[in-house]
Coordinates of C-alpha atoms in Angstrom, one line a residue:
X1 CA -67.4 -126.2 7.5
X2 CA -66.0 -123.3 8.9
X3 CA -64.9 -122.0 6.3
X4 CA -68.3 -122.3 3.9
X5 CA -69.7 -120.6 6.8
X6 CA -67.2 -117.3 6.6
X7 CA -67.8 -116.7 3.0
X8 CA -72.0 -117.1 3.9
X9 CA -71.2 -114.4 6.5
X10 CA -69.2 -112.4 4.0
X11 CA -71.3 -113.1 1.4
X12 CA -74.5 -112.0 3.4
X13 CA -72.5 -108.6 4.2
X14 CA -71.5 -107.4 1.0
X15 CA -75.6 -108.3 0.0
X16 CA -76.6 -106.1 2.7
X17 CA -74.0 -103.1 1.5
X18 CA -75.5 -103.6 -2.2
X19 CA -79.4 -103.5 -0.3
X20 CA -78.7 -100.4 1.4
X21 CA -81.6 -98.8 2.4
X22 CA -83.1 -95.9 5.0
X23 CA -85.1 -97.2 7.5
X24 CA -87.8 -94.0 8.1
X25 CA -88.3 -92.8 11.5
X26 CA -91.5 -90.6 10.9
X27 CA -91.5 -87.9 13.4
X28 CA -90.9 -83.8 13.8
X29 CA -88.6 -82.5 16.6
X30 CA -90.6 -82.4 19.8
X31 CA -91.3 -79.2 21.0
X32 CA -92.3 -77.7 24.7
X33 CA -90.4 -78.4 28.3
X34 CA -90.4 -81.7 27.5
X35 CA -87.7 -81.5 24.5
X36 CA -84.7 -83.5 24.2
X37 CA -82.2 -80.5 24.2
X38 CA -83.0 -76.7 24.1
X39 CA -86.6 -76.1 25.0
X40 CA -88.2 -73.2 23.7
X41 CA -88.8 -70.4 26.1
X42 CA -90.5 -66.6 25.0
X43 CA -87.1 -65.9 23.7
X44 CA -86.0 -69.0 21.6
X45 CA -87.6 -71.1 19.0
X46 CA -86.9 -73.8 16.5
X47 CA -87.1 -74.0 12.4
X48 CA -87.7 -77.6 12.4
X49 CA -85.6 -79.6 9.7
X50 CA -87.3 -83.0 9.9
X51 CA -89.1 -83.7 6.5
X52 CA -88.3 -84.1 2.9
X53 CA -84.7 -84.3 2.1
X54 CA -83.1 -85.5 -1.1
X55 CA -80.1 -87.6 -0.8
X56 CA -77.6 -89.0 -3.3
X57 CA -75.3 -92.4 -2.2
X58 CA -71.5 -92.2 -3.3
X59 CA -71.9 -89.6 -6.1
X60 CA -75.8 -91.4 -7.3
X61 CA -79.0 -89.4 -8.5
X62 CA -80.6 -87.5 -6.0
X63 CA -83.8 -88.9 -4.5
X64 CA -86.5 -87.9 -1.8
X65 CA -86.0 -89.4 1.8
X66 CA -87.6 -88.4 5.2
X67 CA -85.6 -87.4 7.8
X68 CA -85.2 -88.5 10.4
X69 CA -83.9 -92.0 8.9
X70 CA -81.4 -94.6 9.5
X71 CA -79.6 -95.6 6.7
X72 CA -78.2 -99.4 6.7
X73 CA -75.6 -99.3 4.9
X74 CA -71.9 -98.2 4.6
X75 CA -71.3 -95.3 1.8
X76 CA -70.9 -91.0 1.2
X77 CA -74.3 -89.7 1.6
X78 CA -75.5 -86.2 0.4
X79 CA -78.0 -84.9 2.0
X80 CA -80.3 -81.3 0.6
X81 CA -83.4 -79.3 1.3
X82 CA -84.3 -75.7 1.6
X83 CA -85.9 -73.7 4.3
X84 CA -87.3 -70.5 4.8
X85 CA -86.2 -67.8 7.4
X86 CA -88.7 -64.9 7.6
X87 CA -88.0 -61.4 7.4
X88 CA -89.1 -60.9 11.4
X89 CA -86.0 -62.7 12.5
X90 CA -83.3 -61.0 11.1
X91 CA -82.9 -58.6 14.1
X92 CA -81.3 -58.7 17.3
X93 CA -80.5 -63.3 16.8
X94 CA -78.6 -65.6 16.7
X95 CA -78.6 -69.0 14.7
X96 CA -77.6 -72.2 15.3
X97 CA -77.8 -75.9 13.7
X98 CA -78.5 -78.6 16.5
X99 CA -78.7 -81.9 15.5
X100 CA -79.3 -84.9 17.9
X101 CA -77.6 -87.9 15.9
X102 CA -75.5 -88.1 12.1
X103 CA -73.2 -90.9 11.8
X104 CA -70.4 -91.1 11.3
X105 CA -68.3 -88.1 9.8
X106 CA -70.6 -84.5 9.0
X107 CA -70.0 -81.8 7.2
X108 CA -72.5 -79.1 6.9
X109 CA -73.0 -76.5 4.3
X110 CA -75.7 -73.6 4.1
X111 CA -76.0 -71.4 0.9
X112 CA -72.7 -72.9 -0.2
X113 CA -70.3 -71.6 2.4
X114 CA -69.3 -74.7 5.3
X115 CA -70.3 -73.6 8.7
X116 CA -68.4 -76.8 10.5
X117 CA -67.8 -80.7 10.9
X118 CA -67.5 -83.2 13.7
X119 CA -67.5 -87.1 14.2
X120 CA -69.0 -89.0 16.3
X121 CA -72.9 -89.8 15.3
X122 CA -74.5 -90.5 19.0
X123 CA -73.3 -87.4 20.8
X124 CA -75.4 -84.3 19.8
X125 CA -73.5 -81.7 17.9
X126 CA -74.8 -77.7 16.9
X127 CA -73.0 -75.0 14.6
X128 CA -73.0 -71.5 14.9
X129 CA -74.2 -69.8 11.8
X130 CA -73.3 -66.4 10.6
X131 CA -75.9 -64.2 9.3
X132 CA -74.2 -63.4 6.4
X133 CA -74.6 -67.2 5.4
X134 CA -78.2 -66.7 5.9
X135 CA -80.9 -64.6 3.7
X136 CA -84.3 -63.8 4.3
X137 CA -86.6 -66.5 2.4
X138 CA -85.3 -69.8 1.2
X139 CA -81.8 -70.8 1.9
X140 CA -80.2 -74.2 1.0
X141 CA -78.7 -76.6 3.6
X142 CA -76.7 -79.6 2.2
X143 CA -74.6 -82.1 4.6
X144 CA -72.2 -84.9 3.6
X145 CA -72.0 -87.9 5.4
X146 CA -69.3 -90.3 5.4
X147 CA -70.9 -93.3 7.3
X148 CA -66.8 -95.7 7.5
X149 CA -65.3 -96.4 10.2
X150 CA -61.8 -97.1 10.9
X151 CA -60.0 -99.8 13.5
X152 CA -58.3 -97.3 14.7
X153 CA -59.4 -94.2 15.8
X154 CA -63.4 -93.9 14.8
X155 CA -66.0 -95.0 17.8
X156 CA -67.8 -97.8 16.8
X157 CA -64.0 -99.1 15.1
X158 CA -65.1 -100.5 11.8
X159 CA -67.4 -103.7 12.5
X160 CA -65.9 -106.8 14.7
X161 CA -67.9 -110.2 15.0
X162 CA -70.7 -109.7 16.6
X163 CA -71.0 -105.8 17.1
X164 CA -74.1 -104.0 17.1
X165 CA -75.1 -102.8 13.5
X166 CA -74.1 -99.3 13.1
X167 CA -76.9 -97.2 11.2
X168 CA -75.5 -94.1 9.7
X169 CA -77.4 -90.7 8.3
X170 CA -79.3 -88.0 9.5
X171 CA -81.2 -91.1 11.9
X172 CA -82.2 -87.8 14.8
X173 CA -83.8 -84.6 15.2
X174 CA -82.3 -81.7 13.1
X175 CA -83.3 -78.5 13.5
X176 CA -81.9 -74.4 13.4
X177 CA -82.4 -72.6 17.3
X178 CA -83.1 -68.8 17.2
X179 CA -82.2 -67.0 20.3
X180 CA -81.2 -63.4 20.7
X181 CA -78.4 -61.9 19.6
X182 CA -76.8 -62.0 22.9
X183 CA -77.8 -64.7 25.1
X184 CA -77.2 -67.6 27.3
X185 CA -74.4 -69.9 26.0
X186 CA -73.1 -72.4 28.3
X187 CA -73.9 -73.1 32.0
X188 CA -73.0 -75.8 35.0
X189 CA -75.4 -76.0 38.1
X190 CA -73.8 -77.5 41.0
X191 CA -75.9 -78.4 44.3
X192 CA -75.0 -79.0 47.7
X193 CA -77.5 -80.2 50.3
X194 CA -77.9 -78.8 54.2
X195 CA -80.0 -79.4 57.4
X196 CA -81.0 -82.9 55.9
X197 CA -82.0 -82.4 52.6
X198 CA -84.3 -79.3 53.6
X199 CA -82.1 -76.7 51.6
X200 CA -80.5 -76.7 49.1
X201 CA -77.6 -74.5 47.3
X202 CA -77.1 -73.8 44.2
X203 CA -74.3 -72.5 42.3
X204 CA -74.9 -71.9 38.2
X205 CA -72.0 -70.8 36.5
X206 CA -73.4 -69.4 32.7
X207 CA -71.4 -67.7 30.0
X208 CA -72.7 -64.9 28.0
X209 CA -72.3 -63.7 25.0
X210 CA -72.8 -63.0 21.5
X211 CA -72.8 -64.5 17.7
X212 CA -71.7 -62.2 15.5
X213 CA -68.9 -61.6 12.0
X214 CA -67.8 -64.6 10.3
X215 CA -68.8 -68.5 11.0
X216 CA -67.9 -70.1 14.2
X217 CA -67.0 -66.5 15.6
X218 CA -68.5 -66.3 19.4
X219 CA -67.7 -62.8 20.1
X220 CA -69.6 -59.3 21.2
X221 CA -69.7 -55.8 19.5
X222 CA -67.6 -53.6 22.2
X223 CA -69.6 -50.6 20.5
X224 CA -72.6 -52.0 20.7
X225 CA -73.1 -53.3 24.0
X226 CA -70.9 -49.9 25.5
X227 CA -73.7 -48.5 26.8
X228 CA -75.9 -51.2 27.3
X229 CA -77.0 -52.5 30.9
X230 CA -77.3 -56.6 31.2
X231 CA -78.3 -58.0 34.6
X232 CA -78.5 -62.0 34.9
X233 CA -80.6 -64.0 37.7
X234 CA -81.8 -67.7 38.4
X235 CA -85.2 -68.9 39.0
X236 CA -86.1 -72.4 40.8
X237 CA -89.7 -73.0 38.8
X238 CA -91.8 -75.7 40.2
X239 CA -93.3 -77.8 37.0
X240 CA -96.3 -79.0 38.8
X241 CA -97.4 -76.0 40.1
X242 CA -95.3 -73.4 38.2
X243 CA -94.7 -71.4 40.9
X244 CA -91.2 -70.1 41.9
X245 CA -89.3 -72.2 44.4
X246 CA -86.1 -69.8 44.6
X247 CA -84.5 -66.6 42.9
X248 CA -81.6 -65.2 43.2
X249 CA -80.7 -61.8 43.5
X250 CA -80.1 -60.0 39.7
X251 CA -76.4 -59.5 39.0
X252 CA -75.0 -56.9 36.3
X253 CA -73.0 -58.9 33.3
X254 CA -70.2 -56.6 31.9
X255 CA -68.6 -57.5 28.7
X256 CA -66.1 -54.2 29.0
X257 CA -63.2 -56.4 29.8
X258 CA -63.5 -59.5 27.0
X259 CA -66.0 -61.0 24.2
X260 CA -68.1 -63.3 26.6
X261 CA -69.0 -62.5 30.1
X262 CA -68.2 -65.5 32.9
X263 CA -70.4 -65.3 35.9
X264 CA -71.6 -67.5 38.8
X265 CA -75.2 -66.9 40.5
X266 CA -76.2 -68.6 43.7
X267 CA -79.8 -69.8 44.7
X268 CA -80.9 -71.0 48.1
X269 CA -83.9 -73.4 47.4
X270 CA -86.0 -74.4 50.5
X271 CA -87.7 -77.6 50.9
X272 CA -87.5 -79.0 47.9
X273 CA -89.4 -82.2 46.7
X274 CA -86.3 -84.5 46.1
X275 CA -85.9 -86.6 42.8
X276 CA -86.2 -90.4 43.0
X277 CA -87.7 -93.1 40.6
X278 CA -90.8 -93.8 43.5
X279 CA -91.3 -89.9 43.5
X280 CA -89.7 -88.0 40.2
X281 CA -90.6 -84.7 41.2
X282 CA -88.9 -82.1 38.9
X283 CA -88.0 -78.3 38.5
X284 CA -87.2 -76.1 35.9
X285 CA -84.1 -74.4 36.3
X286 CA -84.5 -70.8 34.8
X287 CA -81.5 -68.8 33.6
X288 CA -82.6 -65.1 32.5
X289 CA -80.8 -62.2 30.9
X290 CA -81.9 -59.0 31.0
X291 CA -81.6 -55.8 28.9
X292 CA -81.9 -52.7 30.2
X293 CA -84.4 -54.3 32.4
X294 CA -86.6 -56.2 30.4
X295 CA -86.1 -59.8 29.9
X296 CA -83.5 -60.8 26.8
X297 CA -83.2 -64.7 27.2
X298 CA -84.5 -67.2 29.1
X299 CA -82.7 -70.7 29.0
X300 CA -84.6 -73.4 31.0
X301 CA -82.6 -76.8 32.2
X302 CA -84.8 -79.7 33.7
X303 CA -83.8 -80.4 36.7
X304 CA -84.3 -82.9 39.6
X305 CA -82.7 -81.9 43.2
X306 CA -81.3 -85.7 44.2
X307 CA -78.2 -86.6 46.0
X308 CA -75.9 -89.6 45.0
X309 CA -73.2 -91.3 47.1
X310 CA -71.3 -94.8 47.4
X311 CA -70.5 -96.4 50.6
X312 CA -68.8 -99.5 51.1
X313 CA -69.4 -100.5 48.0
X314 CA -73.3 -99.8 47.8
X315 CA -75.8 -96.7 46.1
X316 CA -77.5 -93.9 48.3
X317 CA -79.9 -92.0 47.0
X318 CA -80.7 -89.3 49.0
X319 CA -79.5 -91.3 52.0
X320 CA -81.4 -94.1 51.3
X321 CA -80.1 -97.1 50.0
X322 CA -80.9 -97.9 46.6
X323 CA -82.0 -101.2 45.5
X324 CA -81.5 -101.5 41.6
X325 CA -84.0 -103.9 39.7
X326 CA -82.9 -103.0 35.5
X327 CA -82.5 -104.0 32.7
X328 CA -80.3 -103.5 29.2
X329 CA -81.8 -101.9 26.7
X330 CA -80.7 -101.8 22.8
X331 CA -82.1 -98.8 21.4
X332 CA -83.5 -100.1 18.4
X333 CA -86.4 -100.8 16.2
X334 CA -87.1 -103.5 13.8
X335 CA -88.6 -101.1 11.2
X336 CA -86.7 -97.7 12.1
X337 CA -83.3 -99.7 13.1
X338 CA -81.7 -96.1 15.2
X339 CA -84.2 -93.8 13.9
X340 CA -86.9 -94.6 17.1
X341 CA -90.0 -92.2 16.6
X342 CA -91.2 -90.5 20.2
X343 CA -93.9 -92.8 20.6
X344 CA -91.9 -96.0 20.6
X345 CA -89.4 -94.6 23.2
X346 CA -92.1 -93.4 25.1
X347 CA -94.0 -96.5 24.5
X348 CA -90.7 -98.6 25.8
X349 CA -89.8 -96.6 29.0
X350 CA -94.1 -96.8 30.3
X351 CA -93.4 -100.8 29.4
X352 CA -90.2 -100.8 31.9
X353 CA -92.2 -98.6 34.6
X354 CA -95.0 -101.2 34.7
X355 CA -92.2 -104.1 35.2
X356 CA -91.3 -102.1 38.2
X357 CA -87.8 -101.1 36.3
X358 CA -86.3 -98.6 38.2
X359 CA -82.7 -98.6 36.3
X360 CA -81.8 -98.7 33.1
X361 CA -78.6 -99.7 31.0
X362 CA -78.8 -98.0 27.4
X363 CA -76.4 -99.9 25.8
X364 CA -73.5 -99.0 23.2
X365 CA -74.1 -95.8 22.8
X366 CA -75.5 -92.6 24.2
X367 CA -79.1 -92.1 24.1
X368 CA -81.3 -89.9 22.3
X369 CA -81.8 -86.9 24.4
X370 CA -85.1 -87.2 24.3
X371 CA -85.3 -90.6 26.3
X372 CA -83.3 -89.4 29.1
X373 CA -86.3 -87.0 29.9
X374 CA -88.5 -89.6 29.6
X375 CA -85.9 -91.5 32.1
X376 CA -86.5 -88.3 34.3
X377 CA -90.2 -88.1 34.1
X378 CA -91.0 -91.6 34.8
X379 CA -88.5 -92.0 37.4
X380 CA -85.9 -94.5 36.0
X381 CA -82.0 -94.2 37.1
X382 CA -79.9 -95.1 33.9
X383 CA -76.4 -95.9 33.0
X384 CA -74.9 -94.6 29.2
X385 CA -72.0 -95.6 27.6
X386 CA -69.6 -94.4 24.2
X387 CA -69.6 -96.9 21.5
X388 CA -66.4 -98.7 22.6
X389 CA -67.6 -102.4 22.2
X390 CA -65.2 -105.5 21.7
X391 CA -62.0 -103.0 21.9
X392 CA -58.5 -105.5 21.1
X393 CA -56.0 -104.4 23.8
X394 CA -53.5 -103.6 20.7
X395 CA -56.4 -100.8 19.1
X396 CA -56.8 -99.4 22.9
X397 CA -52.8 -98.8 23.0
X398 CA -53.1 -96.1 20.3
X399 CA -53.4 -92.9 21.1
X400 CA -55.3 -91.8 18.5
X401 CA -58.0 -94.4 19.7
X402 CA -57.9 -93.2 23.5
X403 CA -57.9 -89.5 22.5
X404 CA -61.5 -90.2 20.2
X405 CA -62.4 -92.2 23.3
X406 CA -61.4 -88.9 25.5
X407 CA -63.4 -86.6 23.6
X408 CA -66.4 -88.5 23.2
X409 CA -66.8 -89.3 27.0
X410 CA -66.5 -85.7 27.1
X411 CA -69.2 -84.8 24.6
X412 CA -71.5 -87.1 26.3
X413 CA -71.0 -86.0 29.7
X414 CA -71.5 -82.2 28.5
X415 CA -74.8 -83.1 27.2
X416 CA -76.6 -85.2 29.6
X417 CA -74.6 -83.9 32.8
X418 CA -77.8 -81.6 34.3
X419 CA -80.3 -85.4 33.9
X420 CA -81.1 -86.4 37.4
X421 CA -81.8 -90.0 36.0
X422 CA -77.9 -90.5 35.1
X423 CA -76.1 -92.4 37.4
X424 CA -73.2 -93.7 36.0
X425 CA -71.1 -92.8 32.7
X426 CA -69.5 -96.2 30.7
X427 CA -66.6 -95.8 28.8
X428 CA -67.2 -98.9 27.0
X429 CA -68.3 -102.8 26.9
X430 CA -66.2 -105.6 26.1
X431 CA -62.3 -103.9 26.2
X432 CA -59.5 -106.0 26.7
X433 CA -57.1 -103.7 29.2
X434 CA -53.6 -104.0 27.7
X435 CA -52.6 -102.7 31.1
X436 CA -54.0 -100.6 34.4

């Protein structure tokens, strides 16, 4: 019996490898304050990439497929379109390729020349283009997927009895961000709370700098910026009101002494309404760089001011104890497997609020960006995870395993660090600990 039952099971998987299909998710990259990652400001915009792609599976005819998709089914996908760049951007930017979710393995291409890979299809990953891969008018983009996965050292490992189903393609948002030329790369806000909760300092640590030369190539033009005068500052906005809450003083960025410039800017924020899932008030978190005077960039975080803490073995929020009532939730669809359109995650998280949900599990992987802001907006705490599910002790010895582990906590932590709705990072579900 047993055994007539394995071969079903194999039987039914090797079926659903030959039936490989993409499961469409129907929707373009959200745009406003409310994007997943990288909201558009005066100074930065997005060339949307969702759409019309045509895709070829291990080495087949090329055929039409809307991205975003899921695609069930294990293979080497190729993946094309064009896309236009208009003659008014090719001045003082910067490109880059952002996209939200590609299982497993990517490489991307653009005009022919590669501008970068990475693994790991739940973490978000972006790509520094060169101008001189770019031209003005239509330019061709073409990424190759390799959806295996190993026992060893890929995250999902290749598939155990009863693991989640691991969708692979472009199954996210894709799309290019134009920002200046020299602008805002990287930044950390840290926020410690006085007099009760009634202010509130901040410390933002940003890096500057500039895209320029070959692919991959983060650097500044020393002649260029000689004589050039960049000043950065931090404003506290309120979203509700969009008044300023705080601002710091401007301080002048120098790049005379390396090719990015590393500062930290302090605010002092006074009274501010305090995040919590009965009350998610929230801010936007304004970094701006000016040249000779006049604003260059403007990068805006969301962000909620809440404080976390455990005590003997219990949750604080903002000093008050936290009583958790949650859930798991599998982000999935029946129709779109991974590739969840806007309105059904949107549709999920205002079906958790009215069951008085006020934390969530996301399980097996992280989370498309996007739902964390709909985790902030509504007020839900929620917990996210890497996809390490059913780990043997003997794979989590290896240390190629612990180091793709490593680097994915990393990624995931990078990304959804600034969300006041995270409260707890998962390294995994299901291990067996070979040891402490």
């Amino acid at each position: 019996m047993v055994i007539i039952v394995l071969i079903c099971l194999l039987a039914f998987q090797q079926t659903a490898h030959a039936d490989s299909s993409f499961m469409i998710g129907g929707y373009q990259t959200v745009t406003g304050q409310d994007a997943g990652l990288y909201s558009e400001s005066p100074t930065r915009q997005k060339i949307d990439l969702s759409g019309t792609w045509h895709v070829s599976i291990d080495g087949g005819e090329f055929r039409p497929v809307d991205v975003p998709s899921a695609y069930d089914g294990v293979g080497e996908l190729t993946y094309e379109r064009t896309f236009e760049i208009p003659q008014g951007l090719f001045g003082d930017t910067a490109f880059r390729l952002v996209a939200y979710g590609i299982n497993y393995s990517t490489e991307v291409e653009i005009n022919g020349i590669s501008i970068g890979s990475y693994s790991g299809g739940y973490t978000s990953s972006s790509f520094p283009i060169s101008k001189d891969v770019l031209r003005v008018g239509e330019n061709t983009i073409r990424i190759l997927v390799h959806n295996f996965l190993r026992t060893r050292d890929t995250l999902p490992i290749k598939a155990q009895m009863w693991t989640p189903k691991n969708y692979g393609g472009i199954f996210r948002d894709i799309y290019i961000l134009v920002t200046p030329g020299t602008t805002v790369l990287e930044k950390e806000i840290r926020t410690t709370f006085l007099d009760g909760y009634s202010v509130a300092e901040m410390e933002v640590d940003v890096v500057l700098g500039q895209q320029t030369g070959t692919v991959d190539d983060l650097q500044t033009d020393p002649a260029a910026t000689a004589a050039t005068v960049y000043h950065i500052s931090v404003e506290v906005i309120d979203r509700v009101r969009g008044t300023v809450l705080a601002q710091s003083q401007r301080r002048q960025a120098s790049f005379e002494n390396g090719n990015t410039v590393r500062t930290s800017v302090q605010v002092i924020a006074r009274n501010p309404r305090l995040w919590s899932p009965g009350q998610p008030d929230l801010y936007t978190v304004s970094i701006i760089l000016y040249k000779d005077g006049y604003e260059h960039d403007r990068k805006n975080v969301i962000y909620g001011f809440r404080d976390i803490e455990i005590r003997d073995g219990s949750i604080y929020l903002n000093g008050q104890l936290f009583r958790a009532r949650g859930i798991t939730y599998h982000e999935y669809h029946p129709e779109r497997g991974s590739a969840l359109s806007y309105e059904d995650l949107e549709r999920d998280v205002a079906l958790m609020k009215i069951a008085n949900i006020n934390l969530v599990r996301v399980a097996f992987h992280p989370p498309h960006p996007y739902l964390l802001n709909l985790f902030n907006r509504y007020g839900m705490m929620c917990m996210i995870e890497i996809p390490a599910v059913n780990i043997p002790g003997a794979i989590i010895k290896f240390e190629t395993f612990k180091a793709t582990a490593r680097n994915y906590l990393e990624k995931m932590i990078e990304r959804d660090r600034h969300h006041p709705s995270v409260l707890a990072w998962g390294i995994g579900d299901n291990l067996e600990m070979p040891h402490s």
